[in-house]
């Protein structure tokens, strides 16, 4: 009996090893190269307040603003105004109190099928194209791809990622700024502050089904086990990066959809970029594009493939690349 049990255990281990080897081979073979950094011709310009085309700047240029806010938006005509009103009210008040403070908000319309660009352009007309710019992508790239296009067009010394739903209270950017400052001295001027909802976990569990709670814990375990250590909430869409950290990490990014945050932080930890996790105020907003089971299943697969593709050398961290 003991001999049979040992044989079964040995068979199970052998099958698990074979499955891991097979999955690694699949991950290696199906690995795509870096998503192209080039823009379509229409994506090289933004419309100013007078409706005229102007060439977009590049992250490789010297910064001319203190803060760039990148807002990825896909079919957000209804939720975007609430976020933009709060953000711009805060930014304008801050500028009135501190005349040296400068900012820009870059709305990246990720190939929307609604009036997202038209809604965003109203803010450009109201505040001027030096403060609000709209980039309309020819086709949907995914949230990570949209953020990257906005980052590559930014002028800020610091770059803030902010979701279009306004779930995070915008004034909490000051908490991220403090978290970033506390990391100094920054190696090669690189540092990242991540907004975090981890302190709200107990409250959110009470409002979720057991199934969704199980999915959440499973996802968190996979993130910790496969990719990112020490960051409890990798998915909060409120992140502040120094210009140098943004250029370095986004230049090495492969994932363009929901799991891009994990790869971004995986790259940052690999490069030993200091990261602060900062608690922020957050409210769940209706209209999420995530489908709980299938989206999390896709992200779980992405996490496994991120790890395997870097381990097998299918993906490598390259030198910083310029966008064309």
Coordinates of N, CA and C in Angstrom, one line a residue, residues 1 53 67 100 122 130 161 166 172 183 203 230 233 258 266 284:
X1 N 0.8 -1.2 0.0 CA 0.0 0.0 0.0 C 0.9 1.3 0.0
X53 N -4.5 71.2 -35.3 CA -3.6 70.1 -35.0 C -2.3 70.7 -34.5
X67 N 3.6 68.4 -13.1 CA 2.8 67.2 -13.0 C 2.0 66.9 -14.3
X100 N 3.9 78.7 -8.8 CA 4.9 78.0 -9.5 C 4.5 76.6 -9.9
X122 N -14.2 69.3 -24.6 CA -14.9 70.4 -24.0 C -14.0 71.0 -22.9
X130 N -3.0 73.9 -23.3 CA -1.7 73.7 -22.5 C -2.0 73.0 -21.2
X161 N -0.9 58.4 -13.0 CA -1.9 57.6 -13.7 C -3.2 57.7 -12.9
X166 N -12.9 58.1 -11.6 CA -12.9 58.9 -10.4 C -13.1 58.2 -9.1
X172 N -5.8 63.1 -3.1 CA -4.9 62.1 -2.5 C -3.6 62.0 -3.3
X183 N 10.9 58.5 -0.3 CA 11.9 57.5 -0.9 C 13.2 58.1 -1.2
X203 N -13.6 45.7 4.7 CA -14.9 46.3 4.3 C -15.4 45.7 3.0
X230 N 5.8 42.3 -1.7 CA 5.7 43.5 -0.9 C 4.7 44.6 -1.2
X233 N -1.5 45.9 -3.0 CA -2.5 46.2 -4.0 C -1.8 46.8 -5.3
X258 N -5.2 44.5 -18.8 CA -5.4 44.7 -17.4 C -4.3 44.4 -16.5
X266 N 6.8 44.6 -11.6 CA 7.8 43.5 -11.7 C 9.0 44.1 -12.3
X284 N -16.0 52.4 -4.9 CA -16.4 51.6 -6.1 C -17.4 52.4 -6.9

